[in-house]
Short mmCIF file of C-alpha atoms in Angstrom, two decimals:
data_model
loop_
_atom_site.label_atom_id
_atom_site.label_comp_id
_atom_site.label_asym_id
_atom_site.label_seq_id
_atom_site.Cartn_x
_atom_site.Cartn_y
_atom_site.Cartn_z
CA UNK A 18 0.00 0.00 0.00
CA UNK A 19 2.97 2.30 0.91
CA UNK A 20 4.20 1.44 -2.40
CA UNK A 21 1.54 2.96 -4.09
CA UNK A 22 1.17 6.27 -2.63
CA UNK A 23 4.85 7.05 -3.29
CA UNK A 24 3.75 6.62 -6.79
CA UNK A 25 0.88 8.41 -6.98
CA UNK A 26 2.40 10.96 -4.80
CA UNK A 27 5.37 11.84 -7.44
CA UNK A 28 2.96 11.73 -10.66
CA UNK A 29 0.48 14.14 -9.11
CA UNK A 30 3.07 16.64 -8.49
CA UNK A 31 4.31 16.23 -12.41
CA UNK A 32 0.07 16.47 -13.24
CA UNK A 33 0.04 19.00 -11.11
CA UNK A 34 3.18 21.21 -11.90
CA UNK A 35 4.10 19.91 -15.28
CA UNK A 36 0.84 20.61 -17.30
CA UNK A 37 0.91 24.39 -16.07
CA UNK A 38 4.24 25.55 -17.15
CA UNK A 39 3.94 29.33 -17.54
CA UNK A 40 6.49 29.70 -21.29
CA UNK A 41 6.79 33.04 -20.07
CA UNK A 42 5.55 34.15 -23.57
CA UNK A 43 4.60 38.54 -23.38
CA UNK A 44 0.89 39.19 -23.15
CA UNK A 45 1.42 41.42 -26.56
CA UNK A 46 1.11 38.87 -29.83
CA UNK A 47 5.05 38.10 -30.77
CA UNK A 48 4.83 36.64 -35.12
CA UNK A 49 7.89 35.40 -36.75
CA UNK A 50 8.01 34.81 -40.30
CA UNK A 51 8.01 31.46 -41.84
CA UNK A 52 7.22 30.75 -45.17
CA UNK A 53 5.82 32.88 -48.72
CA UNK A 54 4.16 30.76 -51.44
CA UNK A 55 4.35 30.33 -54.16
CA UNK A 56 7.15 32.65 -54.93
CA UNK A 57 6.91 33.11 -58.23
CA UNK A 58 2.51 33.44 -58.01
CA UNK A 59 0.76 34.09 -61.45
CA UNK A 60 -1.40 37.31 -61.86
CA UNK A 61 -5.15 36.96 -61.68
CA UNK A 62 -4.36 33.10 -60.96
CA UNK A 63 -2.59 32.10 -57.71
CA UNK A 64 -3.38 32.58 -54.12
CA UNK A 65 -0.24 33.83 -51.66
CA UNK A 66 0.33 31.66 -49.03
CA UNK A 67 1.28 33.45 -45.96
CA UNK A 68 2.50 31.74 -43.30
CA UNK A 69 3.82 33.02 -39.30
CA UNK A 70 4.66 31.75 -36.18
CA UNK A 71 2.82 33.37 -32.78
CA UNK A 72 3.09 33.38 -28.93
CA UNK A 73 0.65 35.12 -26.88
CA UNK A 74 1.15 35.33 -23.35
CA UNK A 75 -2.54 35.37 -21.82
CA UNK A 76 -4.11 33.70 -24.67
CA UNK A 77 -6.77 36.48 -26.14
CA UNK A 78 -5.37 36.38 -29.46
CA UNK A 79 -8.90 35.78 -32.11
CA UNK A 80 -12.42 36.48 -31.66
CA UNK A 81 -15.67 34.05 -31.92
CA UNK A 82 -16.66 37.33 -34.29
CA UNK A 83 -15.88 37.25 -37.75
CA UNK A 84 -16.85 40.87 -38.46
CA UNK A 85 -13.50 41.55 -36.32
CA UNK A 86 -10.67 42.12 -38.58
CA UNK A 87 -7.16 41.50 -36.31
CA UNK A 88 -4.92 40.54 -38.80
CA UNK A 89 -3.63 42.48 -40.98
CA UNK A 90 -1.04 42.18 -44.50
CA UNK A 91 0.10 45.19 -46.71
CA UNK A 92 1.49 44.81 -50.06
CA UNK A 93 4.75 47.23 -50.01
CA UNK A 94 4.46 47.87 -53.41
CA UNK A 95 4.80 51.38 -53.51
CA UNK A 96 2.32 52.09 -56.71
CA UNK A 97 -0.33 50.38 -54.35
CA UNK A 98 -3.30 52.93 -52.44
CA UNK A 99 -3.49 52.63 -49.01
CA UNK A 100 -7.00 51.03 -49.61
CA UNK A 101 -5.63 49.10 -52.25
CA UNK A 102 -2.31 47.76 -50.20
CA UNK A 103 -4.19 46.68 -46.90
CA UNK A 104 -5.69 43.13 -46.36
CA UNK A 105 -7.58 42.43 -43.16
CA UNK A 106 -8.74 38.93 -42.18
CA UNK A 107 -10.16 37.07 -38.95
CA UNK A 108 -8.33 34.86 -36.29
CA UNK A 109 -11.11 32.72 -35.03
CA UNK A 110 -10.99 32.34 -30.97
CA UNK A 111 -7.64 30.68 -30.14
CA UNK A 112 -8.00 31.08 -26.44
CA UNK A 113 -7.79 27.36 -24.41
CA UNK A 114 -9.79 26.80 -21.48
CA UNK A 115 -7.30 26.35 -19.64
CA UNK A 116 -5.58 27.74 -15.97
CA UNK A 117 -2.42 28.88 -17.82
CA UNK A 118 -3.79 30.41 -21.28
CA UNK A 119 -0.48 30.99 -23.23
CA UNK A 120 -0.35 29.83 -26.98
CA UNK A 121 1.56 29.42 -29.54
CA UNK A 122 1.15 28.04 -33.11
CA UNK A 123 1.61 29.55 -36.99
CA UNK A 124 -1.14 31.31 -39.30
CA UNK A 125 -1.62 30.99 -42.51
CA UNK A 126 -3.20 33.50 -44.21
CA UNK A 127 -4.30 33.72 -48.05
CA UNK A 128 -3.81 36.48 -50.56
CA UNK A 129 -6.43 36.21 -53.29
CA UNK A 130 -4.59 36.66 -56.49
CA UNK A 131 -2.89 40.07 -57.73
CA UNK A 132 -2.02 41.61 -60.53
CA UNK A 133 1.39 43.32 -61.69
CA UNK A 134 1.06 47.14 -62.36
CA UNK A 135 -0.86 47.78 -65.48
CA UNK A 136 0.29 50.14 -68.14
CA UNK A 137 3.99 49.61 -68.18
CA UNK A 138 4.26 46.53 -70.06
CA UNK A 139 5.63 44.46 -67.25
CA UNK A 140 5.95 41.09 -67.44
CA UNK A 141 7.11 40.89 -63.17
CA UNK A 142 6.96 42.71 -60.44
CA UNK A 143 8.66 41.91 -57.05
CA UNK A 144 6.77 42.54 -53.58
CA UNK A 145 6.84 41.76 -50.12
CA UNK A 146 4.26 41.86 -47.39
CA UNK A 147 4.32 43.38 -44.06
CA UNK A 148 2.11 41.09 -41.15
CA UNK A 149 1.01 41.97 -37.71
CA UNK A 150 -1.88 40.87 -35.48
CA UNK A 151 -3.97 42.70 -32.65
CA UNK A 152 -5.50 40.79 -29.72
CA UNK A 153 -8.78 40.93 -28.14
CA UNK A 154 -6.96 43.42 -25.53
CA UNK A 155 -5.82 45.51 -28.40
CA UNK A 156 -2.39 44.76 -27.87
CA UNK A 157 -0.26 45.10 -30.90
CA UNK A 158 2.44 42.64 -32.81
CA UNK A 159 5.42 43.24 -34.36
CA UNK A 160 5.33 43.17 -38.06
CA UNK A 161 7.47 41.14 -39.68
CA UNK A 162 7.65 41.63 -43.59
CA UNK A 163 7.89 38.25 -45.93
CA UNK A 164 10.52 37.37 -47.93
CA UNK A 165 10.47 39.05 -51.20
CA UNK A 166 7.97 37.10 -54.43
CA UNK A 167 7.84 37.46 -58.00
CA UNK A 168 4.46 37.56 -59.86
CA UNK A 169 4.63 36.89 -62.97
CA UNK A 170 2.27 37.16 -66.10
#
C-alpha cells in the first residue's frame, strides 16, 4: 500500500506542476516569419500563401466574431493605395480553457490573387508583405515583412 502512494504521490506533483508551465511568452502577440508561397505566383491566378509563427502570453489572441478584422497584410508595393495595399482577415478564438492560457502556433493566411502594375508593359513585379496581429486586448504585434515574391504574367 505504501508502495503505491509514493507513486501516486510523485505523478500528481508532475500532473500537477508539469501541465501548467507558464512559457513566459509577453501578453502582446510576438509573429515570426516562416514561409511565402508560391514565390513566383501568377497574376489573376494564384493565391499567396502566408504563413507566421505566434506566442501570446494570456491567450486572447482571435475572436468568436468574424466581423473583427485583427490581422492584418500590406502589399509594399509602392504604386499600391493605401486602400488598395491593406488586407484584413479574422483569427477565429484561439483562447484554451485552460488555468495557464499561453499559446503558440503559426497562421496561414491567403492572398487572393494580384495583378502586376498595369500600363507599363511588365511582365514581373517583385513585392513583399508586411504582417502583424492585434489581440482581443488591443495589444499590438510586431510586423514582420515576408521574404520578397515574384508575380509573374
Amino acid at each position: 500500500m505504501n508502495r503505491l502512494v509514493l507513486i501516486i504521490f510523485p505523478l500528481s506533483l508532475f500532473f500537477l506542476f508539469g501541465c501548467n508551465n507558464d512559457p513566459g511568452f509577453s501578453n502582446e502577440p510576438t509573429l515570426t516569419f516562416v514561409d511565402i508561397q508560391p514565390r513566383s505566383p501568377r497574376q489573376f491566378r494564384d493565391t499567396i500563401n502566408i504563413t507566421v509563427s505566434f506566442t501570446d502570453g494570456d491567450g486572447d489572441l482571435g475572436d468568436d466574431n468574424n466581423e473583427v478584422k485583427n490581422i492584418f497584410v500590406i502589399d509594399n508595393r509602392p504604386w499600391l493605395t493605401e486602400e488598395q495595399a491593406q488586407l484584413f482577415f479574422t483569427v477565429p478564438n484561439l483562447t484554451p480553457n485552460t488555468k495557464n492560457p499561453a499559446i503558440q502556433g503559426t497562421i496561414t493566411v491567403q492572398i487572393p490573387p494580384t495583378i502586376i502594375r498595369p500600363g507599363l508593359g511588365l511582365t514581373e513585379e517583385a513585392t513583399t508583405f508586411d504582417v502583424f496581429v492585434i489581440d482581443r486586448a488591443d495589444n499590438e504585434s510586431n510586423r514582420v515583412t515576408t521574404d520578397s515574391i515574384t508575380v509573374i504574367q
